[in-house]
XYZ file of C-alpha atoms in Angstrom:
760
model
C -59.887 -28.767 16.730
C -58.285 -25.555 17.951
C -55.707 -27.574 19.918
C -54.696 -29.538 16.840
C -54.335 -26.378 14.761
C -52.279 -24.794 17.525
C -50.010 -27.847 17.601
C -49.442 -27.696 13.842
C -48.791 -23.964 14.156
C -46.109 -24.485 16.789
C -44.422 -27.265 14.779
C -44.385 -25.352 11.487
C -43.286 -22.133 13.136
C -40.556 -23.586 15.336
C -37.066 -22.234 14.496
C -35.599 -25.739 14.543
C -37.880 -26.697 11.690
C -36.259 -24.050 9.511
C -32.631 -24.599 10.450
C -32.508 -28.409 10.447
C -31.133 -30.407 7.464
C -32.855 -30.043 4.123
C -34.721 -33.294 4.491
C -36.476 -32.157 7.673
C -37.264 -28.762 6.213
C -38.714 -30.362 3.069
C -40.930 -32.639 5.109
C -42.315 -29.700 7.091
C -42.802 -27.665 3.913
C -44.711 -30.601 2.437
C -46.899 -30.756 5.505
C -47.621 -27.041 5.261
C -48.436 -27.318 1.549
C -50.832 -30.208 2.168
C -52.667 -28.100 4.771
C -53.153 -25.342 2.207
C -54.196 -27.686 -0.570
C -56.394 -30.109 1.345
C -57.511 -28.498 4.602
C -58.177 -24.901 3.620
C -61.954 -25.433 3.782
C -61.591 -26.703 7.341
C -59.652 -23.556 8.196
C -62.499 -21.480 6.741
C -64.899 -23.310 9.049
C -62.739 -22.418 12.031
C -62.552 -18.781 10.946
C -66.315 -18.523 10.563
C -66.984 -19.977 13.998
C -67.856 -17.683 16.868
C -65.120 -19.100 19.104
C -62.163 -16.728 19.278
C -59.813 -19.557 20.301
C -60.617 -21.527 17.164
C -60.317 -18.431 14.986
C -56.986 -17.474 16.522
C -55.594 -20.997 16.129
C -56.488 -20.995 12.411
C -54.873 -17.604 11.853
C -51.708 -18.537 13.739
C -51.430 -21.680 11.599
C -51.720 -19.668 8.382
C -49.127 -17.189 9.662
C -46.657 -19.981 10.497
C -47.080 -21.416 6.982
C -46.478 -18.026 5.309
C -43.329 -17.397 7.359
C -41.705 -20.594 6.090
C -40.691 -18.922 2.858
C -41.678 -17.109 -0.303
C -42.922 -20.255 -2.064
C -45.443 -21.151 0.597
C -46.361 -17.471 1.120
C -47.189 -17.166 -2.582
C -49.218 -20.371 -2.414
C -51.270 -19.071 0.502
C -51.780 -15.710 -1.220
C -53.001 -17.466 -4.360
C -55.420 -19.889 -2.663
C -56.698 -17.964 0.366
C -59.958 -16.036 -0.030
C -59.207 -12.493 1.158
C -62.818 -11.497 0.481
C -64.217 -13.511 3.375
C -66.780 -11.332 5.182
C -65.536 -12.623 8.509
C -62.094 -11.015 8.045
C -63.379 -7.565 8.944
C -64.648 -8.911 12.260
C -61.490 -10.833 13.083
C -59.451 -7.623 13.189
C -61.581 -6.053 15.919
C -60.668 -5.993 19.574
C -63.541 -7.350 21.642
C -63.862 -6.627 25.343
C -65.775 -8.897 27.679
C -68.315 -6.927 29.669
C -68.460 -7.168 33.432
C -70.590 -10.063 34.625
C -72.334 -9.830 37.980
C -71.957 -12.693 40.363
C -74.399 -13.211 43.194
C -73.016 -12.037 46.497
C -69.549 -11.446 45.163
C -69.788 -8.155 43.348
C -68.517 -8.126 39.779
C -66.423 -10.556 37.831
C -64.425 -8.468 35.373
C -63.721 -11.361 33.021
C -60.901 -11.421 30.462
C -60.311 -9.676 27.215
C -60.653 -12.138 24.317
C -60.037 -11.332 20.694
C -58.612 -12.846 17.525
C -56.989 -9.528 16.580
C -53.475 -10.479 17.662
C -53.560 -13.586 15.481
C -55.085 -11.640 12.614
C -52.299 -9.036 12.781
C -49.629 -11.729 12.806
C -51.195 -13.407 9.740
C -51.346 -10.122 7.789
C -47.842 -8.977 8.715
C -46.347 -12.381 7.909
C -46.741 -11.610 4.187
C -44.792 -8.387 4.626
C -42.059 -10.111 6.634
C -41.356 -12.515 3.796
C -40.167 -9.553 1.759
C -40.914 -10.683 -1.793
C -41.461 -7.409 -3.745
C -44.003 -8.828 -6.187
C -45.930 -10.576 -3.430
C -45.760 -7.453 -1.273
C -47.299 -5.240 -3.950
C -50.117 -7.707 -4.464
C -50.882 -8.386 -0.824
C -50.992 -4.698 0.109
C -53.871 -4.271 -2.313
C -56.034 -6.466 -0.088
C -57.754 -3.628 1.733
C -59.730 -5.878 4.053
C -56.489 -7.216 5.481
C -54.348 -4.161 6.161
C -57.058 -1.623 6.810
C -58.125 -3.820 9.710
C -54.547 -4.086 10.965
C -53.723 -0.382 10.942
C -57.052 1.120 11.980
C -57.031 -0.504 15.409
C -53.308 -0.194 16.063
C -53.679 2.374 18.860
C -55.486 -0.204 21.043
C -52.893 -2.969 20.597
C -50.210 -3.908 23.083
C -46.694 -2.535 22.761
C -45.189 -5.706 21.234
C -47.800 -5.816 18.483
C -47.372 -2.134 17.616
C -43.589 -2.429 17.501
C -43.788 -5.511 15.270
C -46.203 -3.915 12.801
C -44.494 -0.540 12.544
C -40.978 -1.941 12.394
C -41.953 -4.357 9.622
C -43.650 -1.628 7.579
C -40.706 0.685 8.157
C -38.154 -1.862 6.951
C -40.140 -3.463 4.106
C -42.515 -0.839 2.707
C -41.167 2.624 3.484
C -37.523 2.023 2.645
C -36.046 3.833 -0.374
C -35.473 0.709 -2.468
C -39.016 -0.594 -1.891
C -40.903 -1.416 -5.087
C -44.257 -0.476 -3.585
C -45.576 2.466 -5.681
C -46.460 5.798 -3.974
C -50.143 5.426 -4.799
C -50.359 2.109 -2.960
C -48.454 3.461 0.016
C -50.854 6.386 0.318
C -53.814 3.979 0.359
C -52.091 1.916 3.040
C -51.599 4.998 5.219
C -55.031 6.528 4.890
C -56.654 9.129 7.096
C -57.774 6.597 9.716
C -54.295 5.045 9.891
C -52.636 8.421 10.283
C -54.953 9.215 13.154
C -54.070 5.926 14.861
C -50.351 6.626 14.505
C -50.789 10.151 15.869
C -52.584 8.744 18.918
C -49.691 6.373 19.554
C -46.982 9.014 19.057
C -48.892 11.379 21.329
C -49.246 8.901 24.182
C -46.875 10.066 26.934
C -46.880 6.600 28.499
C -45.976 4.743 25.295
C -42.211 5.238 25.546
C -40.285 3.659 22.641
C -43.549 2.721 20.928
C -44.368 6.424 20.563
C -40.912 7.082 19.124
C -41.354 4.394 16.462
C -44.807 5.708 15.541
C -43.355 9.204 15.248
C -40.560 8.014 12.962
C -43.056 6.247 10.707
C -45.288 9.329 10.586
C -42.335 11.501 9.612
C -41.450 9.199 6.742
C -45.035 8.860 5.539
C -45.910 12.562 5.754
C -42.714 14.178 4.478
C -41.336 11.835 1.805
C -43.186 12.269 -1.530
C -42.384 8.652 -2.414
C -44.842 7.558 0.260
C -47.731 9.137 -1.607
C -48.984 11.843 0.747
C -46.590 14.773 0.380
C -46.707 16.314 -3.122
C -43.439 16.133 -5.010
C -41.870 16.101 -8.437
C -44.456 14.445 -10.677
C -46.405 13.237 -7.647
C -49.769 14.723 -6.767
C -49.863 13.474 -3.197
C -52.879 13.732 -0.936
C -52.894 17.083 0.814
C -56.400 16.551 2.159
C -55.267 13.688 4.368
C -52.243 15.680 5.488
C -54.399 18.637 6.441
C -56.834 16.378 8.294
C -53.909 14.991 10.265
C -52.500 18.462 10.992
C -55.829 19.555 12.425
C -55.911 16.546 14.765
C -52.386 17.025 16.114
C -51.858 18.533 19.555
C -48.598 20.488 19.256
C -49.381 22.438 22.422
C -49.159 19.239 24.467
C -47.065 16.705 22.545
C -43.499 17.346 21.412
C -43.774 14.663 18.709
C -46.837 16.381 17.267
C -45.089 19.746 17.180
C -42.080 18.228 15.447
C -44.292 16.471 12.905
C -46.316 19.624 12.230
C -43.189 21.674 11.541
C -41.786 18.929 9.323
C -44.961 18.859 7.203
C -45.151 22.614 6.613
C -41.445 22.876 5.824
C -41.143 23.476 2.115
C -44.941 23.356 1.606
C -46.153 26.928 2.202
C -49.628 26.097 0.904
C -50.125 23.597 3.738
C -48.782 26.154 6.169
C -51.168 28.854 4.964
C -54.239 26.618 5.185
C -53.312 25.506 8.702
C -52.702 29.094 9.750
C -56.075 30.055 8.313
C -57.682 27.588 10.730
C -55.286 28.053 13.648
C -56.981 25.973 16.363
C -55.664 27.704 19.482
C -57.114 30.697 21.227
C -54.794 33.669 21.489
C -56.903 35.542 24.011
C -56.757 34.038 27.535
C -60.162 33.199 28.963
C -61.608 31.533 32.021
C -63.333 28.554 30.387
C -62.809 25.201 32.078
C -61.592 23.364 28.968
C -59.115 26.109 28.170
C -57.688 26.024 31.680
C -57.394 22.220 31.580
C -55.464 22.332 28.307
C -53.333 25.075 29.750
C -52.567 23.051 32.867
C -51.418 20.038 30.841
C -48.920 22.219 29.027
C -47.787 23.983 32.161
C -47.224 20.668 33.937
C -44.413 19.964 31.502
C -42.715 23.175 32.615
C -43.570 22.833 36.324
C -45.537 26.082 36.206
C -48.179 25.397 38.813
C -49.043 28.933 39.779
C -52.551 29.930 38.802
C -51.623 33.533 38.065
C -49.309 32.393 35.219
C -51.644 29.939 33.494
C -53.375 32.205 31.019
C -50.383 34.289 29.979
C -48.012 31.401 29.351
C -50.526 29.467 27.296
C -51.135 32.482 25.085
C -47.383 32.889 24.746
C -47.036 29.258 23.695
C -49.704 29.617 21.011
C -47.734 32.509 19.557
C -44.512 30.515 19.893
C -46.040 27.610 17.970
C -46.963 29.856 15.064
C -43.483 31.383 15.167
C -41.933 27.941 14.805
C -44.195 27.212 11.824
C -43.333 30.521 10.145
C -39.602 29.972 10.633
C -39.742 26.618 8.797
C -41.138 28.056 5.547
C -38.745 27.702 2.602
C -38.802 31.121 0.916
C -37.077 30.026 -2.281
C -39.605 27.216 -2.739
C -42.418 29.655 -2.015
C -41.268 32.144 -4.656
C -40.732 29.360 -7.170
C -44.265 28.114 -6.510
C -45.714 31.579 -7.098
C -44.096 32.006 -10.490
C -44.682 28.408 -11.538
C -48.470 28.873 -11.253
C -48.785 32.386 -12.610
C -48.241 32.031 -16.360
C -51.876 32.459 -17.345
C -52.992 35.100 -14.864
C -51.709 38.083 -12.977
C -49.328 37.002 -10.232
C -51.023 39.234 -7.682
C -54.257 37.264 -8.128
C -52.837 33.757 -7.770
C -53.829 31.588 -4.824
C -50.177 30.689 -4.353
C -49.221 34.287 -3.626
C -51.948 34.785 -1.041
C -50.921 31.486 0.518
C -47.374 32.783 1.005
C -48.664 36.002 2.535
C -50.698 34.005 5.070
C -47.489 32.225 6.073
C -45.844 35.530 6.949
C -48.758 36.940 8.950
C -51.493 34.374 9.711
C -55.066 35.606 9.682
C -55.449 34.834 13.375
C -52.689 37.309 14.227
C -54.175 40.658 13.361
C -52.438 43.951 14.071
C -54.534 44.586 17.241
C -53.693 41.119 18.575
C -49.969 41.586 17.937
C -49.986 45.066 19.449
C -51.748 43.721 22.516
C -49.172 40.955 22.830
C -46.222 43.349 22.490
C -47.647 45.690 25.121
C -48.853 42.919 27.432
C -48.072 43.140 31.116
C -46.684 39.587 31.188
C -43.113 39.188 29.970
C -43.726 35.699 28.557
C -46.508 36.807 26.229
C -44.309 39.679 25.080
C -41.409 37.345 24.351
C -43.650 35.055 22.307
C -45.208 37.924 20.360
C -41.837 39.533 19.706
C -40.440 36.312 18.308
C -43.481 35.980 16.044
C -42.898 39.477 14.670
C -39.165 38.842 14.282
C -39.679 35.619 12.325
C -42.329 37.297 10.161
C -39.978 40.163 9.368
C -37.171 37.746 8.559
C -39.443 35.824 6.235
C -40.649 39.040 4.606
C -37.051 40.167 4.137
C -36.120 36.841 2.537
C -39.173 36.991 0.289
C -38.433 40.536 -0.884
C -34.765 39.667 -1.410
C -35.691 36.632 -3.528
C -38.083 38.736 -5.570
C -35.430 41.423 -6.038
C -33.036 38.743 -7.280
C -35.631 37.593 -9.813
C -36.071 41.171 -10.973
C -32.328 41.614 -11.416
C -32.053 38.325 -13.297
C -34.927 39.319 -15.552
C -33.291 42.656 -16.301
C -29.940 40.989 -16.899
C -31.505 38.728 -19.517
C -32.744 41.797 -21.342
C -29.173 43.013 -21.824
C -29.710 46.145 -19.765
C -26.784 47.952 -18.169
C -26.814 48.072 -14.389
C -25.411 51.023 -12.473
C -25.976 49.474 -9.053
C -22.361 49.669 -7.892
C -22.008 53.288 -8.811
C -25.265 54.230 -7.138
C -24.219 52.474 -3.933
C -21.076 54.547 -3.775
C -23.056 57.750 -4.423
C -25.808 57.111 -1.900
C -23.683 55.847 0.986
C -20.785 57.579 2.738
C -17.312 56.056 2.279
C -16.507 53.418 4.831
C -19.901 51.739 4.794
C -19.317 49.773 1.604
C -16.001 48.296 2.721
C -17.427 45.892 5.285
C -20.927 45.077 4.153
C -22.948 44.197 1.093
C -25.854 46.557 0.552
C -29.125 45.362 -0.882
C -29.885 48.304 -3.143
C -32.373 48.370 -5.963
C -30.810 48.121 -9.385
C -30.807 51.292 -11.462
C -31.250 50.087 -14.977
C -30.671 51.770 -18.302
C -34.111 51.741 -19.840
C -33.017 51.828 -23.468
C -33.331 48.802 -25.661
C -35.355 46.591 -23.316
C -36.178 43.100 -24.558
C -39.735 41.790 -25.093
C -39.620 40.513 -21.497
C -40.071 44.063 -20.248
C -43.715 43.370 -19.360
C -42.669 40.440 -17.202
C -40.088 42.555 -15.415
C -42.596 45.300 -14.744
C -45.037 42.716 -13.400
C -42.380 41.472 -11.010
C -41.786 44.992 -9.765
C -45.504 45.531 -9.319
C -45.716 42.248 -7.427
C -42.954 43.333 -5.072
C -44.770 46.572 -4.318
C -48.020 44.665 -3.804
C -46.414 42.236 -1.324
C -44.820 45.087 0.598
C -48.102 46.955 0.954
C -50.115 43.847 1.899
C -47.733 42.628 4.590
C -46.883 46.014 6.039
C -50.579 46.706 6.536
C -50.745 43.701 8.877
C -47.509 44.245 10.789
C -47.532 46.365 13.940
C -47.085 50.095 13.666
C -43.378 51.039 13.978
C -44.296 53.379 16.819
C -45.110 50.298 18.926
C -41.529 49.087 18.513
C -40.184 52.535 19.319
C -42.380 52.642 22.402
C -40.945 49.314 23.562
C -37.443 50.595 22.934
C -37.871 53.925 24.689
C -39.726 52.472 27.657
C -37.250 49.660 28.293
C -34.284 51.992 27.848
C -35.687 54.609 30.203
C -36.019 52.046 33.002
C -32.369 51.029 32.880
C -29.331 53.176 33.321
C -27.293 50.943 31.018
C -28.980 52.307 27.921
C -30.655 55.655 28.108
C -32.467 57.747 25.584
C -31.293 60.866 27.388
C -27.828 61.819 26.129
C -25.520 64.519 27.487
C -25.927 68.123 26.457
C -23.719 67.777 23.403
C -25.971 65.067 21.992
C -29.023 67.021 20.833
C -32.091 65.341 19.502
C -31.921 65.400 15.731
C -35.107 63.780 14.590
C -37.405 63.335 17.569
C -39.341 66.041 19.299
C -38.597 66.447 22.960
C -41.231 64.727 25.053
C -42.783 66.296 28.070
C -41.312 65.160 31.351
C -43.496 67.048 33.804
C -46.745 65.415 32.755
C -47.679 61.775 32.788
C -49.365 60.268 29.781
C -52.046 57.728 30.427
C -51.529 56.104 26.999
C -47.865 55.507 27.806
C -48.595 53.970 31.201
C -48.258 50.400 29.935
C -46.127 47.700 31.511
C -43.257 47.050 29.121
C -41.034 43.976 29.598
C -42.218 43.795 33.188
C -40.067 46.853 34.003
C -42.660 49.341 35.231
C -43.003 49.250 38.998
C -46.078 50.107 41.022
C -45.764 52.864 43.608
C -44.714 51.645 47.006
C -47.870 52.848 48.687
C -50.020 50.826 46.307
C -48.368 47.490 47.049
C -50.200 45.441 49.612
C -47.627 44.500 52.217
C -49.442 41.338 53.254
C -49.661 40.062 49.668
C -45.994 40.825 49.115
C -44.991 38.773 52.146
C -47.254 35.878 51.115
C -45.752 35.730 47.633
C -42.130 36.193 48.676
C -41.556 32.451 49.007
C -42.787 31.616 45.507
C -41.354 34.602 43.614
C -37.948 32.985 43.073
C -39.460 29.779 41.714
C -41.748 31.746 39.413
C -38.769 33.617 37.978
C -37.026 30.325 37.262
C -40.134 29.011 35.552
C -40.427 32.166 33.467
C -36.853 31.768 32.257
C -37.597 28.166 31.324
C -40.414 29.361 29.081
C -38.166 32.067 27.603
C -35.661 29.365 26.693
C -38.451 27.415 25.003
C -39.870 30.410 23.116
C -36.521 31.411 21.621
C -35.221 27.825 21.369
C -32.081 28.757 23.252
C -29.334 26.236 23.858
C -27.905 25.283 27.203
C -24.880 27.460 26.460
C -27.082 30.543 26.872
C -27.264 31.450 30.525
C -29.194 34.243 32.204
C -27.714 33.505 35.580
C -31.229 33.308 37.025
C -31.433 37.083 36.872
C -34.513 38.824 35.591
C -32.280 41.702 34.521
C -30.510 39.394 32.071
C -33.853 38.292 30.642
C -34.869 41.931 30.179
C -31.576 42.702 28.446
C -32.135 39.743 26.163
C -35.605 41.052 25.381
C -34.177 44.452 24.442
C -31.592 42.841 22.186
C -34.436 41.127 20.316
C -36.237 44.462 20.078
C -33.091 45.755 18.344
C -33.269 42.835 15.901
C -36.926 43.559 15.156
C -36.147 47.222 14.525
C -33.284 46.253 12.224
C -35.485 44.118 9.998
C -38.254 46.708 10.202
C -35.882 49.346 8.861
C -34.881 46.983 6.093
C -38.401 46.013 5.038
C -40.365 49.143 6.018
C -37.876 52.028 5.715
C -40.473 54.661 4.875
C -42.370 54.035 8.122
C -39.364 55.119 10.223
C -38.287 58.217 8.319
C -37.534 61.000 10.774
C -39.240 59.217 13.667
C -36.285 58.515 15.943
C -32.512 58.933 16.177
C -31.286 55.451 17.094
C -27.816 56.720 18.027
C -29.337 58.107 21.200
C -29.576 54.613 22.687
C -25.816 54.089 22.612
C -24.464 53.291 26.097
C -21.414 55.083 27.468
C -19.817 51.821 28.544
C -20.242 48.780 26.217
C -19.017 46.470 28.982
C -22.426 46.810 30.613
C -23.975 44.908 27.690
C -23.718 41.240 26.772
C -22.055 40.190 23.512
C -25.412 39.415 21.883
C -26.752 42.738 23.069
C -23.797 44.609 21.547
C -24.123 42.774 18.241
C -27.838 43.508 18.017
C -27.361 47.179 18.856
C -24.557 47.754 16.340
C -26.450 45.835 13.645
C -29.436 48.110 14.244
C -27.259 51.225 13.961
C -25.647 49.814 10.845
C -29.055 49.290 9.224
C -30.145 52.734 10.371
C -27.165 54.326 8.622
C -27.882 52.415 5.407
C -31.506 53.510 5.533
C -30.739 57.138 6.413
C -28.142 57.475 3.654
C -30.847 57.595 0.995
C -33.515 59.335 3.069
C -33.965 63.079 3.232
C -35.988 62.902 6.446
C -33.195 61.053 8.284
C -30.265 62.803 6.634
C -29.785 65.077 9.640
C -29.046 62.112 11.896
C -26.241 60.952 9.605
C -24.802 64.452 9.302
C -24.607 64.641 13.112
C -23.019 61.233 13.644
C -19.801 62.879 14.848
C -21.630 63.897 18.020
C -21.882 60.184 18.951
C -18.209 59.463 18.311
C -17.281 58.883 21.961
C -19.534 55.851 22.665
C -18.685 54.409 19.239
C -14.964 54.590 20.027
C -15.647 52.829 23.311
C -17.157 49.968 21.331
C -14.128 49.960 19.055
C -11.449 49.725 21.739
C -13.339 47.675 24.319
C -14.513 44.746 22.207
C -12.398 41.711 21.451
C -15.137 40.166 19.272
C -14.302 40.575 15.594
C -17.857 41.253 14.391
C -18.399 43.940 17.022
C -14.974 45.466 16.391
C -15.533 45.590 12.619
C -18.987 47.132 12.821
C -17.819 49.701 15.375
C -14.840 50.528 13.144
C -17.118 51.236 10.189
C -19.468 53.409 12.267
C -16.550 55.364 13.761
C -15.181 56.095 10.276
C -18.586 57.330 9.159
C -18.858 59.515 12.249
C -15.506 61.101 11.386
C -16.572 61.614 7.772
C -19.818 63.294 8.862
C -17.818 66.316 10.082
C -16.936 67.132 6.474
C -13.399 67.967 7.616
C -11.513 65.044 6.115
C -12.677 65.475 2.523
C -13.818 61.841 2.647
C -10.205 60.725 2.875
C -10.305 57.292 4.517
C -6.531 57.067 4.830
C -6.346 60.244 6.892
C -9.071 58.986 9.216
C -7.324 55.639 9.666
C -4.148 57.516 10.560
C -5.971 59.142 13.476
C -7.101 55.723 14.637
C -3.497 54.589 15.025
C -3.229 56.836 18.080
C -6.212 55.174 19.749
C -5.332 52.637 22.462
C -6.832 49.248 21.681
C -7.378 50.029 17.991
C -5.004 47.155 17.215
C -6.408 44.233 19.185
C -4.114 42.686 21.770
C -5.137 39.287 23.137
C -3.170 39.957 26.315
C -5.667 42.658 27.233
C -8.457 40.133 27.463
C -7.082 38.802 30.710
C -8.328 40.365 33.929
C -9.439 43.979 33.764
C -7.072 44.940 30.963
C -9.722 46.472 28.723
C -11.271 48.599 31.465
C -7.848 49.714 32.696
C -6.824 50.703 29.179
C -10.041 52.627 28.656
C -9.647 54.523 31.938
C -5.964 55.267 31.341
C -6.486 56.752 27.881
C -9.852 58.376 28.555
C -8.241 61.802 28.214
C -6.870 60.974 24.759
C -10.210 59.676 23.556
C -12.073 62.636 25.020
C -9.643 65.068 23.337
C -10.158 63.434 19.933
C -13.943 63.441 20.300
C -14.006 67.083 21.403
C -11.789 68.075 18.507
C -13.927 66.251 15.972
C -17.142 67.633 17.473
C -15.760 71.176 17.436
C -14.732 70.868 13.804
C -18.101 69.473 12.830
C -20.056 72.125 14.723
C -17.974 74.995 13.327
C -18.124 73.634 9.807
C -21.882 73.352 9.833
C -22.100 76.733 11.528
C -20.069 78.261 8.703
C -22.241 76.502 6.153
C -25.365 77.907 7.804
C -23.878 81.393 7.749
C -22.965 81.017 4.087
C -26.452 79.747 3.316
C -27.993 82.737 5.050
C -25.602 85.074 3.256
C -26.642 83.661 -0.132
C -30.309 84.023 0.758
C -29.750 87.651 1.752
C -27.842 88.295 -1.464
C -30.628 86.835 -3.564
C -33.177 88.916 -1.673
C -31.183 92.126 -2.162
C -30.673 91.392 -5.835
C -34.388 90.928 -6.239
C -35.108 94.277 -4.579
C -32.641 96.041 -6.862
C -34.202 94.531 -9.959
C -37.658 95.580 -8.848
C -36.434 99.109 -8.119
C -34.815 99.331 -11.593
């Protein structure tokens, strides 16, 4: 009987039977209809038999009938009993056990199953493409749950057929399948099967198709899982899938994980709360095996790097997740769910805070990562802190915007522009927009005053909560000082005319055990401690290890191929320091109070900017720019701004040596402020600009870019620049000296007046 059914299946499914003249096609359609009307019971008998060949032949026949067109497909859907108990068994993949044969070892047998035929029968309804039929047939759980739950064990052709058909017929934008039905179709078990396929490194294009389907299902609210406008979604299934992904081993899984958390901070916070990877390296066998799989991708086969790189990757993964969070959506979510209770108590708010600093990354863990002896762990930790600070800055900026909008609706008068001009020296406002708090006239506030005050209280609450989890600013300063002290390019020790304004002089004749920490891999062991035999044994592999380290650095920071370190560890260290500058910049912006009076950042200015890369120069000047903005309104750091003229020489070198517009503009602003800090120009910008006209290179000349034009110009006019800097420094020193004398004179006069009054 199975041979007859197979023959009918081949005839009805042959392409010639569909493309021949109408008369032939009608005859074959009539034959197919008669099978459905008269022989369906016989097909049931074949399906209920225990012979897989008979079952497969019956299913192939039904599939060939359905594929002939919508009319016959609807007829089969109407007459066929989808509640047959045997259907659940037909979708399983049976394996024939090994059978022993006397004297000849084992006969492995063949794999026999009706699953392939079952899948073709189920998918044939979807291939027809009738929207009404599609919505009805997808509700037959016994059919499609069996198809999708065993998909990971199917051959490549079957998987491609199923996923491509679902992609083109069900998941497309104009599909009439409702989101609720799509979510049932792609349940938790189906999502797990698709993740197994996408994570199979040997699957090739099959894995790519599974990944594309997962992206559509998990990120598009119309597919029923991701919450959206008016759609509840199913976050439980999404979270279950996120927990099962292996982003430390599979690139598709990492991409999918980041796509899910993007714009859904609540999913991000829950995942971070249960972060599945260990941050502390250990010697367990399973941990080392997982580590090796990851390292194999990067060709890092040296045992001494295993633990550190894996820990760095765990931090890098969290950094990627943090960087995908949509701050505007997060703030909107907070205020959308806070109408009936205090905002500071809402679950949404605490969810956003977990996105910035996950619970797994406590302050001790981050401090340990920043001060780790391995450069890769330090890079990963530093990027985590940088992304967290960026996210915190965006969150505070969005909240400040809401506060300003709320105040504006009340009809209050803002004096922000005037206060900016009062609190910042001239020259700073011309090239940058300052994020200053609005100073609002408090008369005649509208009834929304309570809401505005709650927003301000919320901002203060967020600042205190996050800053308590971020590393202590002294850790960043320690990284900065240590890395600068090890390189002559940037030194914290300035010439004699650059006194320390805000930082106490550290002892140089005594070593501090607490400071003896390897920073950026720069600290070197004494020569007598190094084992000569070990050094010779490792000399062959040291170059390869450095290359592998740079590969991981590229991955941690997601650098493009245009970024080149020239295979030099010095370049990697310089890049690390530039990122330390970025972290300090955002720290000053989000935690200004923590840095008051702690360090004079102008002391890290190099004498020759040409020794730094372009990115390094930009990061350094941006840090100084932020430092000036912060110090302008701070009493503790006011002395550093008043003494800016003492750093005029290196700032002028930046101005005349750089052909990059951003660097030139920032240096120009800082040089103007340094001139103003002398108090000699009466804050007259025009007079200062007139002095700049005499500086070589002040007006950029593209011809100087060629060859050593910049360096030659700098050397030729060094006397002119030195004269201007000495003149400005002398004026500033004398002026402040006169002011100190006048101050002392007034104090003496007041004291003498008091004595006279007491004597009278």
